[in-house]
Amino acid sequence: MQVSSLNEVKIYSLSCGKSLPEWLSDRKKRALQKKDVDVRRRIELIQDFEMPTVCTTIKVSKDGQYILATGTYKPRVRCYDTYQLSLKFERCLDSEVVTFETLSDDYSKIVFLHNDRYIEFHSQSGFYYKTRIPKFGRDFSYHYPSCDLYFVGASSEVYRLNLEQGRYLNPLQTDAAENNVCDINSVHGLFATGTIEGRVECWDPRTRSRVGLLDCALSSVTADSEINSLPTISALKFNGALTMAVGTSTGQVLLYDLRSDKPLLVKDHQYGLPIKSLHFQDSLDLILSADSRIVKMWNKNSGKIFTSLEPEHDINDVCLYPNSGMLLTANETPKMGIYYIPVLGPAPRWCSFLDNLTEELEENPESTVYDDYKFVTKKDLENLGLTHLIGSPFLRAYMHGFFMDIRLYHKVKLMVNPFAYEEYRKDKIRQKIEETRAQRVQLKKLPKVNKELALKLIEEEEEKQKSTWKKKVKSLPNILTDDRFKVMFENPDFQVDEESEEFRLLNPLVSKISEKRKKKLRLLEQQELHEKEEEEEPEGKPSDAESSESSDDEKDWVEEVRKQRRLLHQEEKVKRQEQLREDRQTVLKPQFYEIKAGEEFRSFKDSATKQKLMNKTLEDRLKLEAKNGTLSISDTTVGSKQLTFTLKRSEQQKKQQEAEKLHRQERKTLRRSAGHLKSRHRRGRPFH
């Protein structure tokens, strides 16, 4: 499946790839699929979706189930059933088909216009009836309310054939010498015909009189367009009740509102080829216009290009599958084109799997490689002296340059630069020298900060690479190459302190490992000093010694931990002794404090707590006072805050309160004793 993209709109070609001949047996087809990669990877959406030589017209039935196509040679019509994804029937005809139309929702009623003036009617079973028109026909339209067929051709008259009565009616007499195309508006039934003089005549089928005339030839001429002949009308299409698109033989598309004789928009294809087909895409307000070379999709309001499609072979007809993003083309080649554009709409119901397929392709994009072509810019063409080939078949325009055959490119480059082989030979020699240099000792540029940590990370990375050569291991990001940890190897504040207690306890074998790394660091520094000089690789230790060292390290693990702990205890003991000596040597001097006026000295503890309280923030002081009960905060009904402070009592007030409390307690005891004496006196008991 070939994928192209323009303006970030992806177009999937479902008909690209090699086609197998019909006379091949199934066994040979399977053998070819095994051998040939292109045959195996092709997508055959509909089986045998092709013609023997050329396809001329292609249409879809109104119910969307059948695709009908006509072609040569021999002249024939093929009907494909989309529900079965295969050919339903094929009928051979007596002459080539100019155009055809399905009168029913399916394939049961079809009308063919032949190039030998014959009109052929087909039913579901096959051929039904055949009649002839006076002049060679070029197009026809069917008027459903009156069951009339309108034929235009090499005559000034528009022939009418009534299918209900089975006879010809009086023709419509136009002012043109010949008529090329015609169309009927499905909303109000207006009949329009495009003439060879570049005009569009509009007729009312009810009164059989002309109601309007548009001079499109004059309106199609703009300041930028170059016209060598009189433009004729080559395509015509209605959309809704008021919109009409007209295509000319010089490559212009004119968009009209039926209420005005001036075009709303004029779009030029820039190829000078006749417009062959026009279609409206209502969901995105697009118009699809096609000539024999390209299919352009553009916005009908602004005229801005949405995307374009350029097949390899000339285009004869274009059909847009209704309510979907599928586009069918009839080309000057046996294969009929099938294109899927997800932006235009979803895939049809009978091939809904295309949506999942395209989503998977978008999730896993693959780069397109052109092996047989070379992309060159205009500057490259000037250097090669090939600017005269622009516009010829040797150069295919693409984006900001051109694609040309790789064989032609090499041939011209050899002629322009005969010493290219010498340059190639020098490049090869340079590559060989670089390969030999890669086998030498590679200088490792270590950072200024945390050199030992960086060396450790490099060694771990090398070990990981060695392990990945043997087995597949998921690669993890390296700290040295990660920008998030860049400051750790640049800022001296991040230097690892190897003398700290935490570092020494967490790394009990750091002494032995650091000695090895220090040796390597010395070697690297020496290599940096003698970077320009070529030196031989220093011999390293044998693998047996390294393995024995690693085993010794594992055995001495506990001993090293104990040794580090003993060293730490000794260092702490030495520090404590030094601190005691300093304390003994220091002579304590008396310190005097000044008391402010009006304050009483209580104790150093109260002054210290007061000083701490003064150093605290207002919020902390308020919380402390609220906790002690000296401050209460409450909300009022208005929405404001109310603060109530309780002043601190002095020492005299506290003593007075304590004396009053003792006095009250003494009075209570006296009252109790007096009450006790009275009760004994009432009972007649003597006092003792």
XYZ file of C-alpha atoms in Angstrom:
688
model
C 0.000 0.000 0.000
C 1.464 3.304 -1.114
C 1.063 6.361 1.131
C 1.421 9.956 -0.030
C 0.975 13.145 1.947
C 0.306 16.745 0.908
C -0.578 19.499 3.377
C -0.469 16.827 6.122
C -3.353 14.937 4.436
C -2.509 11.263 3.958
C -3.747 9.448 0.848
C -3.590 5.639 0.801
C -3.423 4.021 -2.641
C -5.100 0.601 -2.414
C -4.559 -0.386 -6.053
C -0.777 -0.074 -6.334
C 1.333 -3.164 -6.852
C 1.721 -5.834 -9.503
C -1.345 -7.478 -11.033
C -1.360 -11.161 -11.927
C -2.718 -12.385 -15.293
C -6.135 -14.038 -15.298
C -4.913 -17.138 -17.137
C -2.467 -18.056 -14.360
C -3.469 -21.070 -12.281
C -3.948 -20.804 -8.517
C -0.834 -22.877 -7.950
C 1.351 -20.488 -9.969
C -0.243 -17.489 -8.248
C 0.651 -18.908 -4.831
C 4.193 -19.614 -6.028
C 4.562 -16.026 -7.247
C 3.278 -14.696 -3.941
C 5.976 -16.638 -2.107
C 8.783 -15.432 -4.390
C 7.810 -11.843 -5.201
C 7.632 -9.432 -2.246
C 5.578 -6.830 -4.185
C 2.915 -9.400 -5.036
C 2.795 -10.597 -1.439
C 2.455 -7.095 0.058
C -0.178 -5.777 -2.349
C -3.740 -5.119 -1.151
C -6.476 -6.457 -3.429
C -9.528 -4.747 -1.978
C -11.912 -5.955 -4.713
C -11.008 -9.055 -6.670
C -10.241 -8.479 -10.399
C -10.933 -4.742 -10.127
C -9.531 -3.951 -13.595
C -10.236 -3.829 -17.313
C -8.462 -5.649 -20.168
C -6.945 -2.452 -21.576
C -8.498 0.894 -20.536
C -11.289 2.001 -18.185
C -13.363 4.938 -19.467
C -16.109 5.608 -16.875
C -16.848 4.459 -13.322
C -19.922 5.027 -11.116
C -21.462 3.760 -7.853
C -25.094 2.687 -7.567
C -27.409 4.765 -5.405
C -27.584 2.130 -2.669
C -23.752 1.950 -2.544
C -23.630 -1.836 -2.994
C -22.482 -2.004 -6.622
C -19.637 -0.377 -8.547
C -20.103 -0.265 -12.330
C -17.297 0.454 -14.787
C -16.999 0.480 -18.570
C -13.874 -0.011 -20.638
C -12.181 -1.625 -23.626
C -11.040 -3.794 -25.365
C -13.479 -5.407 -26.160
C -16.115 -2.868 -25.062
C -17.700 -4.149 -21.899
C -19.315 -3.251 -18.595
C -18.350 -4.855 -15.294
C -20.398 -4.812 -12.107
C -18.701 -5.433 -8.751
C -20.573 -6.406 -5.593
C -18.981 -4.611 -2.637
C -20.610 -6.945 -0.107
C -18.813 -9.905 -1.723
C -15.705 -7.901 -2.750
C -15.737 -9.579 -6.137
C -17.051 -9.348 -9.708
C -20.809 -9.940 -9.997
C -21.197 -9.961 -13.772
C -19.589 -8.812 -17.010
C -21.393 -7.909 -20.237
C -19.751 -7.235 -23.571
C -21.150 -4.450 -25.781
C -21.155 -3.690 -29.491
C -19.345 -0.335 -29.278
C -17.480 1.849 -26.803
C -19.454 3.630 -24.089
C -19.311 7.432 -23.854
C -21.178 7.556 -20.535
C -23.867 5.657 -18.650
C -26.385 6.183 -15.828
C -28.196 3.907 -13.354
C -31.913 4.758 -13.216
C -32.652 2.459 -10.263
C -31.059 2.116 -6.839
C -29.145 -0.981 -7.925
C -27.958 -2.312 -11.302
C -31.417 -3.416 -12.537
C -31.937 -0.371 -14.848
C -28.946 1.035 -16.733
C -28.765 3.360 -19.774
C -25.627 3.397 -21.975
C -24.735 6.117 -24.485
C -22.450 4.674 -27.186
C -20.095 6.493 -29.519
C -22.016 5.274 -32.590
C -25.232 7.219 -31.674
C -26.908 4.196 -30.089
C -28.681 4.261 -26.707
C -28.790 0.886 -25.010
C -31.062 -0.112 -22.100
C -30.153 -2.971 -19.768
C -32.274 -4.676 -17.143
C -31.276 -7.026 -14.351
C -31.174 -9.988 -16.699
C -29.176 -8.271 -19.443
C -29.797 -6.377 -22.705
C -33.369 -4.963 -22.942
C -33.727 -2.370 -25.751
C -31.689 -0.336 -28.209
C -32.483 2.922 -30.038
C -30.674 5.666 -31.912
C -30.407 9.466 -31.729
C -29.960 11.708 -34.823
C -26.513 13.108 -33.849
C -23.492 11.809 -31.970
C -24.115 12.122 -28.259
C -21.662 13.401 -25.643
C -23.674 13.421 -22.406
C -27.173 12.845 -21.045
C -29.207 13.413 -17.867
C -32.378 11.849 -16.471
C -35.306 13.991 -15.233
C -37.099 11.849 -12.634
C -40.429 13.782 -12.324
C -41.213 13.523 -16.063
C -39.201 10.323 -16.889
C -37.379 12.213 -19.661
C -33.846 11.557 -20.889
C -32.071 14.693 -22.170
C -29.267 14.008 -24.708
C -26.708 16.623 -25.793
C -24.046 16.208 -28.472
C -22.790 17.431 -31.836
C -25.954 19.425 -32.474
C -27.709 22.609 -31.385
C -30.723 20.558 -30.278
C -31.257 18.770 -26.962
C -33.062 15.498 -27.662
C -35.729 14.314 -25.228
C -36.727 10.671 -24.879
C -39.729 9.923 -22.656
C -39.401 6.504 -21.042
C -43.019 6.383 -19.891
C -44.453 6.899 -23.405
C -41.524 5.222 -25.173
C -41.091 7.939 -27.819
C -39.076 11.059 -28.601
C -40.518 14.472 -27.682
C -39.883 17.837 -29.303
C -36.207 18.805 -28.771
C -34.993 21.956 -27.059
C -33.420 24.412 -29.497
C -30.291 26.120 -28.103
C -28.265 29.019 -29.542
C -25.063 26.938 -29.542
C -23.568 25.042 -32.449
C -22.759 22.032 -30.222
C -23.333 21.010 -26.613
C -20.754 19.138 -24.554
C -22.226 18.418 -21.094
C -25.496 18.717 -19.193
C -26.881 18.294 -15.691
C -30.240 18.543 -13.865
C -30.646 20.106 -10.421
C -32.124 17.527 -8.069
C -33.843 20.183 -5.898
C -35.921 22.259 -8.352
C -35.281 20.382 -11.633
C -33.440 23.124 -13.555
C -31.733 21.736 -16.684
C -28.342 23.220 -17.660
C -26.205 22.516 -20.716
C -22.632 23.599 -21.475
C -21.922 24.732 -25.006
C -18.862 24.731 -27.222
C -18.872 28.564 -27.209
C -18.150 28.640 -23.468
C -21.694 29.394 -22.310
C -24.135 27.679 -19.960
C -27.838 27.708 -20.905
C -30.428 26.993 -18.231
C -33.882 25.614 -19.158
C -37.103 25.008 -17.268
C -38.363 21.469 -18.137
C -41.946 22.406 -17.242
C -42.265 25.211 -19.818
C -39.443 24.014 -22.146
C -38.089 27.574 -22.335
C -34.687 29.045 -21.582
C -34.559 30.958 -18.304
C -30.901 32.003 -18.111
C -27.579 32.336 -19.942
C -24.064 32.500 -18.452
C -20.974 33.542 -20.407
C -18.302 31.467 -18.629
C -15.616 31.909 -21.285
C -15.287 35.604 -20.538
C -15.380 35.106 -16.755
C -12.696 32.393 -16.842
C -10.086 34.744 -18.284
C -8.074 36.273 -15.427
C -4.911 38.357 -15.271
C -2.728 35.344 -14.412
C -4.170 32.897 -16.949
C -2.714 32.376 -20.432
C -5.324 31.236 -22.992
C -4.543 30.285 -26.585
C -8.051 29.283 -27.664
C -11.678 29.924 -26.772
C -12.617 28.055 -23.560
C -15.437 25.542 -23.966
C -17.515 23.952 -21.214
C -16.203 20.461 -20.405
C -17.804 19.721 -16.999
C -20.941 20.804 -15.139
C -22.267 19.967 -11.656
C -25.049 21.261 -9.375
C -24.879 21.312 -5.575
C -28.009 22.184 -3.637
C -30.503 24.654 -4.991
C -28.244 27.630 -5.744
C -24.648 26.429 -6.319
C -23.210 25.333 -9.639
C -19.629 24.471 -10.665
C -18.467 24.784 -14.270
C -15.246 23.346 -15.728
C -13.651 24.658 -18.914
C -11.423 23.073 -21.546
C -8.526 25.369 -20.576
C -8.330 24.073 -16.982
C -10.401 26.611 -15.024
C -13.209 25.832 -12.554
C -15.849 28.515 -11.976
C -18.166 28.465 -8.956
C -21.515 30.239 -9.454
C -24.466 31.295 -7.373
C -27.522 30.977 -9.642
C -28.748 34.384 -8.500
C -25.721 36.110 -10.051
C -24.059 36.010 -13.465
C -20.607 36.664 -11.937
C -18.584 33.711 -10.575
C -17.938 33.567 -6.850
C -14.553 31.932 -7.400
C -12.281 30.996 -10.314
C -9.783 28.177 -9.715
C -7.064 27.393 -12.261
C -5.478 23.919 -12.444
C -2.366 25.419 -14.060
C -2.066 22.489 -16.496
C -4.159 23.806 -19.410
C -6.029 20.483 -19.678
C -9.835 20.112 -19.879
C -11.682 19.538 -16.633
C -13.231 16.067 -16.830
C -15.053 15.637 -13.532
C -16.488 17.787 -10.718
C -17.732 16.618 -7.306
C -18.838 18.345 -4.103
C -17.784 17.157 -0.635
C -20.267 18.774 1.770
C -18.815 17.749 5.141
C -15.589 19.772 4.628
C -16.958 22.262 2.027
C -14.606 20.933 -0.643
C -14.760 20.694 -4.423
C -13.003 17.821 -6.222
C -11.990 18.814 -9.722
C -10.076 16.471 -12.029
C -8.367 16.757 -15.374
C -6.449 13.984 -17.150
C -3.385 14.522 -14.955
C -4.388 15.491 -11.407
C -7.285 15.491 -8.949
C -7.379 18.666 -6.860
C -9.388 19.147 -3.662
C -9.906 22.749 -2.602
C -12.130 24.805 -0.346
C -15.152 26.214 -2.147
C -15.229 29.349 0.046
C -11.578 30.429 -0.113
C -10.153 28.388 -3.001
C -7.284 27.181 -0.798
C -5.811 23.820 -1.812
C -6.723 21.042 0.646
C -4.764 18.247 -1.041
C -4.156 16.788 -4.488
C -3.797 13.374 -6.062
C -1.610 12.663 -9.095
C -1.777 9.082 -10.437
C 0.868 7.606 -12.697
C -1.503 7.319 -15.691
C -4.004 9.695 -17.275
C -7.417 10.022 -15.647
C -10.640 9.402 -17.593
C -13.241 9.640 -14.821
C -13.477 10.161 -11.050
C -16.144 8.880 -8.672
C -16.443 9.814 -4.985
C -18.012 7.033 -2.916
C -20.962 8.641 -1.044
C -20.543 9.486 2.658
C -16.995 8.172 2.882
C -13.356 9.039 2.210
C -12.951 6.601 -0.709
C -12.168 7.823 -4.220
C -12.394 5.697 -7.388
C -10.678 6.617 -10.660
C -10.899 5.291 -14.212
C -7.455 5.527 -15.826
C -5.694 4.883 -19.120
C -4.466 1.595 -17.708
C -6.052 -1.793 -16.968
C -6.123 -1.181 -13.207
C -8.782 1.100 -11.755
C -7.595 3.336 -8.946
C -8.848 3.031 -5.369
C -7.755 5.723 -2.934
C -8.665 6.156 0.716
C -8.410 9.582 2.387
C -9.331 9.278 6.107
C -9.722 13.062 6.489
C -12.636 13.162 4.022
C -14.616 10.559 5.932
C -14.656 7.004 7.284
C -14.181 3.909 5.186
C -17.333 2.373 3.641
C -19.154 -0.262 5.644
C -18.008 -3.110 3.390
C -14.319 -2.288 4.016
C -14.406 -0.882 7.554
C -11.138 -2.700 8.316
C -9.322 0.077 6.439
C -9.766 2.404 9.434
C -7.893 0.019 11.741
C -5.227 -0.587 9.088
C -4.519 3.110 8.545
C -4.464 3.792 12.294
C -1.782 1.122 12.736
C 0.241 2.641 9.889
C 0.034 6.083 11.486
C 1.186 4.700 14.842
C 4.214 2.999 13.212
C 5.301 5.321 10.402
C 7.912 4.049 7.957
C 10.265 6.272 6.025
C 9.773 6.205 2.293
C 12.932 5.324 0.365
C 13.275 5.859 -3.370
C 16.004 3.471 -4.523
C 15.769 4.179 -8.251
C 15.430 7.977 -8.008
C 17.595 10.808 -6.758
C 16.125 13.953 -5.206
C 17.780 17.123 -6.516
C 17.086 20.789 -5.890
C 17.146 23.575 -8.450
C 20.640 24.548 -7.293
C 21.861 20.984 -7.924
C 20.379 21.122 -11.419
C 22.242 24.376 -12.080
C 25.512 22.796 -10.944
C 24.901 19.792 -13.215
C 23.694 21.951 -16.123
C 20.279 20.251 -16.336
C 17.964 23.230 -15.901
C 16.712 22.747 -19.478
C 15.116 19.433 -18.391
C 12.612 21.168 -16.063
C 9.130 20.324 -17.330
C 10.308 17.247 -19.243
C 9.510 13.612 -18.281
C 13.064 13.197 -16.964
C 12.297 15.380 -13.922
C 9.295 14.852 -11.671
C 8.440 17.889 -9.531
C 8.155 17.152 -5.819
C 8.008 19.731 -2.984
C 11.021 22.066 -3.286
C 12.899 19.992 -5.880
C 12.692 17.192 -8.410
C 13.091 13.428 -8.639
C 15.317 12.123 -11.431
C 16.537 8.688 -12.467
C 19.590 7.644 -10.459
C 21.315 6.286 -13.575
C 20.935 9.627 -15.375
C 22.213 11.434 -12.283
C 25.377 9.310 -12.052
C 26.031 9.607 -15.789
C 25.729 13.417 -15.773
C 27.777 13.750 -12.585
C 30.580 11.689 -14.132
C 30.589 13.961 -17.180
C 30.568 17.155 -15.099
C 33.145 15.941 -12.532
C 35.554 13.424 -14.139
C 37.674 13.319 -10.970
C 34.838 11.947 -8.870
C 36.537 8.518 -8.728
C 39.634 10.054 -7.132
C 37.460 11.716 -4.480
C 35.686 8.422 -3.877
C 39.043 6.624 -3.528
C 40.279 9.208 -1.000
C 37.088 8.856 1.027
C 37.510 5.085 1.139
C 41.145 5.415 2.295
C 40.074 7.903 4.972
C 37.403 5.485 6.192
C 39.964 2.642 6.429
C 42.330 4.859 8.463
C 39.508 5.806 10.834
C 38.637 2.124 11.290
C 42.226 1.307 12.277
C 42.293 4.266 14.677
C 39.134 2.990 16.338
C 41.054 -0.124 17.465
C 43.455 1.952 19.543
C 42.902 3.202 23.062
C 40.075 5.719 22.955
C 40.669 8.803 25.041
C 37.868 9.405 27.496
C 37.150 13.047 28.170
C 36.140 13.172 31.833
C 34.346 16.128 33.440
C 36.013 18.463 35.929
C 33.675 17.541 38.794
C 33.088 13.966 40.064
C 35.698 12.356 37.808
C 35.639 9.043 39.677
C 31.833 8.847 39.462
C 31.981 9.553 35.722
C 34.636 6.844 35.280
C 32.454 4.408 37.211
C 29.465 5.186 34.969
C 31.592 4.718 31.838
C 32.775 1.320 33.070
C 29.192 0.258 33.812
C 28.126 1.375 30.347
C 30.916 -0.674 28.750
C 29.858 -3.738 30.756
C 26.266 -3.248 29.599
C 27.398 -3.041 25.987
C 29.359 -6.279 26.366
C 26.285 -7.966 27.833
C 24.055 -6.672 25.028
C 26.366 -8.280 22.448
C 25.683 -11.676 24.000
C 21.964 -11.260 24.723
C 19.347 -8.619 24.079
C 19.021 -6.315 27.080
C 16.774 -3.274 27.236
C 18.997 -0.186 27.071
C 18.554 2.432 29.806
C 19.473 6.134 29.568
C 22.978 7.136 30.673
C 23.403 9.822 33.342
C 26.430 11.304 31.577
C 24.466 12.032 28.398
C 21.287 13.147 30.191
C 20.856 16.933 30.375
C 18.962 16.673 33.658
C 22.138 15.537 35.483
C 24.535 17.825 33.589
C 25.000 20.187 36.564
C 26.254 17.301 38.749
C 29.421 17.133 36.633
C 29.858 20.918 36.238
C 29.017 22.557 39.574
C 31.654 21.991 42.348
C 28.862 22.076 44.974
C 27.847 18.592 43.808
C 31.296 17.082 44.465
C 30.994 13.750 46.332
C 32.702 13.887 49.749
C 34.458 10.527 50.070
C 35.628 11.287 53.623
C 32.105 11.576 55.028
C 30.746 8.906 57.371
C 27.753 8.072 55.166
C 29.885 7.524 52.082
C 32.368 5.277 53.861
C 29.678 3.109 55.490
C 27.648 2.746 52.301
C 30.741 1.875 50.271
C 32.917 -0.457 52.410
C 35.049 -1.550 49.445
C 35.454 1.950 48.093
C 39.099 2.047 49.092
C 40.161 -0.790 46.799
C 37.886 0.234 43.926
C 38.932 3.881 44.188
C 42.587 2.856 43.984
C 41.913 1.086 40.688
C 40.042 4.095 39.346
C 42.752 6.479 40.485
C 45.259 4.436 38.501
C 43.009 4.680 35.461
C 42.595 8.409 36.028
C 46.361 8.860 36.083
C 46.652 6.903 32.828
C 43.934 9.021 31.212
C 45.608 12.246 32.320
C 48.888 11.052 30.824
C 47.107 10.178 27.562
C 45.504 13.625 27.469
C 48.911 15.241 27.862
C 50.334 13.145 25.011
C 47.191 13.202 22.857
C 48.952 14.236 19.698
C 51.660 11.573 20.044
C 50.935 8.003 18.969
C 51.603 5.522 21.749
C 51.108 1.822 21.994
C 48.353 0.362 24.101
C 49.556 -0.447 27.663
C 49.171 -4.000 28.636
C 46.463 -4.668 31.186
C 46.080 -7.303 33.779
C 45.088 -10.810 32.754
C 41.531 -11.918 33.252
C 42.565 -14.477 35.919
C 43.983 -11.756 38.150
C 40.820 -9.697 37.819
C 38.626 -12.676 38.698
C 40.800 -13.491 41.727
C 40.607 -9.878 42.887
C 36.807 -9.856 42.590
C 36.603 -13.070 44.652
C 38.937 -11.596 47.324
C 36.754 -8.502 47.482
C 33.702 -10.605 48.152
C 35.487 -12.528 50.954
C 36.851 -9.382 52.625
C 33.476 -7.580 52.619
C 32.726 -8.098 56.347
C 36.296 -7.327 57.391
C 36.275 -4.052 55.481
C 32.980 -3.015 57.094
C 34.358 -3.708 60.564
C 37.589 -1.922 59.741
C 35.701 1.163 58.552
C 33.568 1.198 61.719
C 36.673 0.943 63.961
C 38.314 3.788 62.066
C 35.207 5.930 62.463
C 35.083 5.272 66.245
C 38.761 6.163 66.600
C 38.271 9.409 64.643
C 35.301 10.358 66.841
C 37.334 9.605 70.013
C 40.216 11.786 68.781
C 37.781 14.605 68.003
C 36.251 14.426 71.511
C 39.694 14.519 73.153
C 40.680 17.568 71.095
C 37.425 19.262 72.107
C 38.104 18.589 75.813
C 41.604 20.040 75.516
C 40.229 23.180 73.925
C 37.590 23.500 76.697
C 40.240 23.182 79.412
C 42.465 25.769 77.813
C 39.700 28.294 77.462
C 39.197 30.655 80.501
C 35.592 31.530 81.278
C 34.974 35.241 81.778
C 31.961 36.710 83.618
C 29.203 38.101 81.412
C 27.200 41.154 82.453
C 23.598 41.878 81.364
C 21.827 45.227 81.495
C 18.257 45.356 82.790
C 15.941 47.899 81.243
C 14.234 50.505 83.365
C 10.934 49.371 84.899
C 11.729 45.639 84.633
C 12.470 43.191 87.417
C 15.105 40.472 87.221
C 13.570 37.058 87.787
C 15.880 34.501 86.193
C 17.955 33.865 83.081
C 15.421 31.283 82.010
C 12.565 33.818 81.799
C 14.665 36.260 79.807
C 15.682 33.472 77.422
C 12.057 32.394 76.853
C 11.054 36.009 76.362
C 13.832 36.502 73.836
C 12.747 33.352 71.953
C 9.164 34.576 71.957
C 10.226 37.957 70.550
C 12.168 36.235 67.763
C 9.070 34.326 66.653
C 6.710 35.617 63.976
C 3.391 37.258 64.765
C 1.510 34.168 63.601
C 3.480 31.888 65.950
C 3.023 34.281 68.882
C -0.739 34.461 68.283
C -0.989 30.668 68.136
C 0.966 30.367 71.405
C -1.184 32.974 73.149
C -4.362 31.296 71.872
C -3.068 28.007 73.269
C -2.329 29.573 76.697
C -5.756 31.177 76.815
C -4.582 34.801 76.701
C -6.054 35.362 73.245
C -9.358 34.325 71.688
C -10.355 34.843 68.020
C -14.007 34.691 66.895
C -15.975 35.586 63.749
C -18.720 38.200 63.919
C -22.002 38.185 62.031
C -20.779 40.959 59.723
C -17.911 38.775 58.522
C -15.012 40.423 60.373
C -12.710 39.025 63.081
C -12.906 39.814 66.835
C -9.808 39.504 69.037
C -9.957 39.393 72.848
C -6.701 39.777 74.823
C -6.147 38.799 78.488
C -3.368 40.915 80.036
C -0.624 39.163 81.957
C -0.655 39.628 85.756
C 2.325 40.990 87.713
C 4.020 39.217 90.613
C 2.282 41.356 93.233
C -1.108 40.551 91.770
C -0.239 36.845 91.814
C 0.866 37.040 95.518
C -2.285 38.936 96.430
C -4.427 36.313 94.677
C -2.620 33.502 96.498
C -3.154 35.274 99.901
C -6.835 35.754 99.121
C -7.104 32.094 98.175
C -5.496 31.020 101.516
C -7.798 33.379 103.417
C -10.851 31.843 101.740
C -9.684 28.329 102.570
C -9.137 29.274 106.276
C -12.629 30.777 106.503
C -14.113 27.618 105.022
C -12.354 25.431 107.628
C -13.532 27.727 110.458
C -17.113 27.556 109.249
C -17.000 23.783 109.118
C -15.566 23.512 112.648
C -18.195 25.960 114.050
C -21.007 23.970 112.441
C -19.647 20.767 113.926
C -19.688 22.273 117.495
C -23.278 23.482 117.131
C -24.487 20.064 116.086
C -22.875 18.405 119.141
C -24.391 21.007 121.484
C -27.884 20.285 120.158
C -27.510 16.568 120.793
C -26.524 17.245 124.424
C -23.059 16.018 124.189
C -20.519 17.797 126.338
C -17.537 19.520 124.950
C -14.184 17.988 125.618
